[in-house]
Short mmCIF file of C-alpha atoms in Angstrom, two decimals:
data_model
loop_
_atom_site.label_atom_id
_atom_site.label_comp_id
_atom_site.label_asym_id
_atom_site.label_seq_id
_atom_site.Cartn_x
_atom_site.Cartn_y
_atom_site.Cartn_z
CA UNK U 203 5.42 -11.22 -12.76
CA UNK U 204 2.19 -10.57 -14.76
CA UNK U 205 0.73 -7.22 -14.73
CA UNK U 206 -2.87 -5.30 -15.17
CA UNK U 207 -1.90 -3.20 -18.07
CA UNK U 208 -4.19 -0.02 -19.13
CA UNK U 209 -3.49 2.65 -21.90
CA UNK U 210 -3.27 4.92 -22.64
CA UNK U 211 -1.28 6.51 -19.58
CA UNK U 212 -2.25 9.80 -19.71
CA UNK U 213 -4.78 11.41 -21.89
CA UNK U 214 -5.99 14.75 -22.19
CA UNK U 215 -9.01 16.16 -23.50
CA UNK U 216 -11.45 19.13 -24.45
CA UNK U 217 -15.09 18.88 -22.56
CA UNK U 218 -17.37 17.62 -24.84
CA UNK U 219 -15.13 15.19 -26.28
CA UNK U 220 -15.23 11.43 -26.04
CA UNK U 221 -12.52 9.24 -24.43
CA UNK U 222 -12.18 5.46 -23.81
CA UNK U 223 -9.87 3.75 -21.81
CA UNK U 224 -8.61 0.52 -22.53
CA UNK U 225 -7.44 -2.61 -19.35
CA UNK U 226 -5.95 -6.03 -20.53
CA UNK U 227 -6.25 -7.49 -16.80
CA UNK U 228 -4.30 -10.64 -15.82
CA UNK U 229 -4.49 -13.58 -17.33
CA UNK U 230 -6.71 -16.30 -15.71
CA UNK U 231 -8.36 -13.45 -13.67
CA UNK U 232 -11.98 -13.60 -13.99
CA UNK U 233 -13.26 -10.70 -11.81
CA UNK U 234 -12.11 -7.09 -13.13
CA UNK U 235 -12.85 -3.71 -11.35
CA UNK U 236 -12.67 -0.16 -12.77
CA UNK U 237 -12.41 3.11 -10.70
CA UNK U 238 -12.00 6.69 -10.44
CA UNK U 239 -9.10 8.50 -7.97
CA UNK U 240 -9.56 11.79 -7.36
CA UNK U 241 -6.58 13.42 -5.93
CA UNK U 242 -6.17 13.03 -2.34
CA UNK U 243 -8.90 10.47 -2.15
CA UNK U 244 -9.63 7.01 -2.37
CA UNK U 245 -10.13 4.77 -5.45
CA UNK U 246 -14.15 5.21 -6.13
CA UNK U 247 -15.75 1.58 -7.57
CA UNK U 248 -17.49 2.54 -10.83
CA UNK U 249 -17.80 -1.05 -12.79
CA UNK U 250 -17.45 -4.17 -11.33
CA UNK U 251 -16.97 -7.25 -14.17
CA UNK U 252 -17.31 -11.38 -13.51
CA UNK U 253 -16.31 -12.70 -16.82
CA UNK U 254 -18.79 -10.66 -19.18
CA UNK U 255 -21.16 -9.79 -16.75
CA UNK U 256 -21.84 -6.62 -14.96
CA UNK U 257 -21.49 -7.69 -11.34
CA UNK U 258 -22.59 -3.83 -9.89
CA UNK U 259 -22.81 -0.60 -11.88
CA UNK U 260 -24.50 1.17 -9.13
CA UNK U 261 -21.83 4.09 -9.17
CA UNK U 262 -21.31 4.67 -12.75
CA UNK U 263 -22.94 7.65 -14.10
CA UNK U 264 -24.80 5.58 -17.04
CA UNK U 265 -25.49 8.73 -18.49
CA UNK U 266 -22.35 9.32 -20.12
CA UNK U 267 -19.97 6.71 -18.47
CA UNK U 268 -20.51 3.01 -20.61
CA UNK U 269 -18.32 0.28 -19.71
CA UNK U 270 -17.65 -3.55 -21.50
CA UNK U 271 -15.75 -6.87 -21.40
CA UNK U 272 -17.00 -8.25 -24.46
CA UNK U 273 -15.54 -12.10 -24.24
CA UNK U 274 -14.68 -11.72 -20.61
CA UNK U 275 -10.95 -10.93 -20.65
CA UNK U 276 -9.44 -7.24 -21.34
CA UNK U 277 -12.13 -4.25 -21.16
CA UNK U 278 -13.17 -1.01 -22.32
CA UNK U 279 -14.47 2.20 -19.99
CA UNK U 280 -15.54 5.13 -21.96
CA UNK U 281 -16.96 8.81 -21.12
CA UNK U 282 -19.16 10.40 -23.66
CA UNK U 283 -19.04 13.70 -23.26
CA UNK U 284 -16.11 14.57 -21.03
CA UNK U 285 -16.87 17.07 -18.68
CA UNK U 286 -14.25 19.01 -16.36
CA UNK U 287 -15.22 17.11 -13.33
CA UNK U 288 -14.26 13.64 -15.09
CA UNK U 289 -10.32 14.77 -14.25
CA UNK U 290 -8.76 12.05 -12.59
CA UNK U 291 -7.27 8.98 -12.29
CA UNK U 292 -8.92 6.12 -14.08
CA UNK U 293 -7.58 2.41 -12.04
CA UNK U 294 -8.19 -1.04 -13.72
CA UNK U 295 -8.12 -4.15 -11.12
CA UNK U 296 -8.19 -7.56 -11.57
CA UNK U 297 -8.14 -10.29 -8.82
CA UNK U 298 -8.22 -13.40 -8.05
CA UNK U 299 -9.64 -15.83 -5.58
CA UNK U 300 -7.71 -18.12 -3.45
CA UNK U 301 -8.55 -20.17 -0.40
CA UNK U 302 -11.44 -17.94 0.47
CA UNK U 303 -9.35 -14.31 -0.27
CA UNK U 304 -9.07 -12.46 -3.12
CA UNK U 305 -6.31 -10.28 -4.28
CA UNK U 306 -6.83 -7.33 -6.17
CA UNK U 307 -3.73 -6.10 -8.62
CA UNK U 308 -3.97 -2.45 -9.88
CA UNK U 309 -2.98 -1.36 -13.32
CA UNK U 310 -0.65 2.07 -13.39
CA UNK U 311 -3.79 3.84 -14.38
CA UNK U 312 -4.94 6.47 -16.91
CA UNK U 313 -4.93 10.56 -15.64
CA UNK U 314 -7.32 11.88 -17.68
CA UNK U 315 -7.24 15.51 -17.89
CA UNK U 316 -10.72 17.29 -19.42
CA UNK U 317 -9.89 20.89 -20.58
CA UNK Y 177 -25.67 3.16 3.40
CA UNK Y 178 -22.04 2.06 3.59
CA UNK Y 179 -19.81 4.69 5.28
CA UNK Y 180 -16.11 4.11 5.55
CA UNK Y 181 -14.43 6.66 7.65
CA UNK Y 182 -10.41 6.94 7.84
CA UNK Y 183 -7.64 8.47 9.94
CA UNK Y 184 -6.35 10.60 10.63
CA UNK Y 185 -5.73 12.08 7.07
CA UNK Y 186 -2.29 12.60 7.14
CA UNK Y 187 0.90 11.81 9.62
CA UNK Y 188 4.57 12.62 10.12
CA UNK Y 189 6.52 11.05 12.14
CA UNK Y 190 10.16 10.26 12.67
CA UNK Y 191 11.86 7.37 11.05
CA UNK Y 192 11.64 5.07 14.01
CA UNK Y 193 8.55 6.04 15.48
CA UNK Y 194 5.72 3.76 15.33
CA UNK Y 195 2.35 4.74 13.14
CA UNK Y 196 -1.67 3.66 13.50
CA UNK Y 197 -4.22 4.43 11.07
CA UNK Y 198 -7.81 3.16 11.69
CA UNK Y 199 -10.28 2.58 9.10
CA UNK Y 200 -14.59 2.41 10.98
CA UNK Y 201 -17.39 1.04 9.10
CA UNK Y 202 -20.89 2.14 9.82
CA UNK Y 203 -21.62 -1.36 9.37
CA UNK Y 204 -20.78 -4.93 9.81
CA UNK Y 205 -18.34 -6.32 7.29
CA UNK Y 206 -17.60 -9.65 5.33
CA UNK Y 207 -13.88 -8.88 5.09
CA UNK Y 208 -11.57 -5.65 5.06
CA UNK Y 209 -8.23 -5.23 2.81
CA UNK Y 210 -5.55 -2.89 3.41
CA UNK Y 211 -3.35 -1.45 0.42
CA UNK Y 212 -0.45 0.89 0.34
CA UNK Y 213 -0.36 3.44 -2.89
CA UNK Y 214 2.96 5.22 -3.11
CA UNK Y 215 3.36 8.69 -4.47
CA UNK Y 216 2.77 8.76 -8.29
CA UNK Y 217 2.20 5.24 -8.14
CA UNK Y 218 -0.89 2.86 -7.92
CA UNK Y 219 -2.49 0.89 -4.83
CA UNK Y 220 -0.94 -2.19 -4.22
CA UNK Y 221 -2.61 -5.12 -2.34
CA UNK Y 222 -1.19 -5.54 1.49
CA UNK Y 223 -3.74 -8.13 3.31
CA UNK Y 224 -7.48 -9.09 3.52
CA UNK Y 225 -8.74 -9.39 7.47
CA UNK Y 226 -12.26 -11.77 7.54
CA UNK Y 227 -12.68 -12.88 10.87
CA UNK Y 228 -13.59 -11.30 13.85
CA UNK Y 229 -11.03 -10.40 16.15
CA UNK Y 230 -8.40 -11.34 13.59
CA UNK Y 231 -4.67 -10.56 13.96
CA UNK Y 232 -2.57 -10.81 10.90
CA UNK Y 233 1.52 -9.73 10.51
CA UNK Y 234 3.62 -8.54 7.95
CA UNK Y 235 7.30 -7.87 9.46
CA UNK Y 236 6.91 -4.54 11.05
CA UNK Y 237 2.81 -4.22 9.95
CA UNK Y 238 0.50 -5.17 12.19
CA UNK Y 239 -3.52 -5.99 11.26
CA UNK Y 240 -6.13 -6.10 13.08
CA UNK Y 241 -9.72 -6.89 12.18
CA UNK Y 242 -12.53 -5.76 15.24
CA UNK Y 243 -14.64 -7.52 17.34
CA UNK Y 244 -17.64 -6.87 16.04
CA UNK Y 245 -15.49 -6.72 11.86
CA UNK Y 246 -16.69 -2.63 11.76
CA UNK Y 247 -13.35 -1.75 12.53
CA UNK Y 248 -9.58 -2.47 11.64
CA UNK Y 249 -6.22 -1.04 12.26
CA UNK Y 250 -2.93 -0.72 10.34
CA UNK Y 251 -0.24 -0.42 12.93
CA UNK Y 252 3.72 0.03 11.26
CA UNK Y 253 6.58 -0.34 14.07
CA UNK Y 254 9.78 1.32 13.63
CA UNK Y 255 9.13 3.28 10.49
CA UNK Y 256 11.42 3.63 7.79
CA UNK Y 257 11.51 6.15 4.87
CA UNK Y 258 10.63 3.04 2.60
CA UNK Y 259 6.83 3.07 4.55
CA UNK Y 260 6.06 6.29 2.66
CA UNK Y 261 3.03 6.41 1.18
CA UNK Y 262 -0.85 6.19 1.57
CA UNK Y 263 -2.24 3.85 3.53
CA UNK Y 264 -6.56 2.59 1.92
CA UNK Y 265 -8.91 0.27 3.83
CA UNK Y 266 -10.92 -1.18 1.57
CA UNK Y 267 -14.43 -2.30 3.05
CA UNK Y 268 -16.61 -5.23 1.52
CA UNK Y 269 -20.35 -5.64 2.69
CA UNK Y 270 -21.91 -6.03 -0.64
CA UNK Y 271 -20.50 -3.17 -2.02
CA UNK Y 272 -16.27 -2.52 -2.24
CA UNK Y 273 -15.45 1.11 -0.64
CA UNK Y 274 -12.40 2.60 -0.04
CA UNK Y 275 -11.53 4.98 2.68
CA UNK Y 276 -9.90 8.10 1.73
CA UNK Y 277 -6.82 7.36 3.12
CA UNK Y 278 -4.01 8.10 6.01
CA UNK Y 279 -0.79 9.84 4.22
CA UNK Y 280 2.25 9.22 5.78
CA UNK Y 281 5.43 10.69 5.83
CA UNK Y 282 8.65 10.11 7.16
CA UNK Y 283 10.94 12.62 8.87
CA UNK Y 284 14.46 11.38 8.69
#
């Protein structure tokens, strides 16, 4: 069965520093979704992607949070600097639409831990 | 704006025993999903409720869309320890939140 896969898994860094995160969604899925987990809470929308296009940014802190899906298939989140609040759980999704529903399938995730 | 409350937080109850969580929308909604995320692991999709009034099934999961869509409930009868987990709502107006959640756990 196809799978969202992100990488890396885990990544830790110093504040200050840049990451980047890296989602290869499904193939054939057109819509793709990054968000933030905190622990205990529920996944947080930061990015939403239709092909290439930025469907709703709204939450992402453009400031130092940049996200892209170049040609509209795997994508790219990146935080620039890290700062200690940024620990968390980075989610990829990718979905698809059928018969009026769409199914969103998670990636594993990246836990980002900023020192 | 868009408020999406959950609960309760958390829940134990003995394998057997029946569970509810309830997921309440400060406003009207296109369509609700429900995922389960189990511990360590990610959320995985479960259903999508869209019409009002809506009933859906899943074995021993029961979901119900409201009325008036600002409301649904997950209802699992007969638990079992493999119904660990957290339970999300995920509410679409024209904006995707989650709610924060119901844990559950399982006393055997």
């Amino acid at each position: 069965e196809a799978e969202v896969a992100q990488s890396p898994r885990y990544k830790i860094t110093e504040k200050s520093q840049a990451v980047a995160f890296w989602c290869d969604p499904i193939s054939g899925h057109a819509t793709l979704y990054w968000y933030r987990q905190i622990l205990g809470q529920g996944p947080e929308l930061l990015v939403q992607f239709q092909d290439e296009s930025v469907v709703d940014d709204s939450q992402l802190p453009k400031d130092r949070f940049s996200a892209e899906r170049l040609k509209g298939v795997d994508s790219t989140l990146k935080i620039q600097p890290a700062e200690l609040g940024d620990s968390a759980m980075y989610l990829c999704a990718s979905s698809l639409w059928s018969g009026g529903q769409e199914t969103q399938y998670f990636g594993p995730g990246t836990r980002l831990l900023v020192l | 704006g868009q408020q999406v409350m959950q609960i309760p937080q958390y829940q134990h109850v003995q394998e057997g025993e029946d569970f509810t969580t309830y997921c309440n929308s400060s406003t009207t909604l296109s369509n609700i999903q429900w995922y389960k995320q189990r511990p360590g692991g990610h959320p995985v999709f479960l259903i999508q409720l869209v019409k009002s009034g809506e009933v859906k099934k899943q074995k021993r999961l029961t979901f119900q869309f409201g009325e008036a869509k600002k409301n649904s409930s997950l209802h699992i009868t007969a638990t079992q320890t493999t119904d660990v987990g957290t339970y999300f709502c995920a509410a679409r107006d024209d904006k995707i939140i989650f709610g924060k959640g119901t844990r559950l756990h399982i006393l055997p």
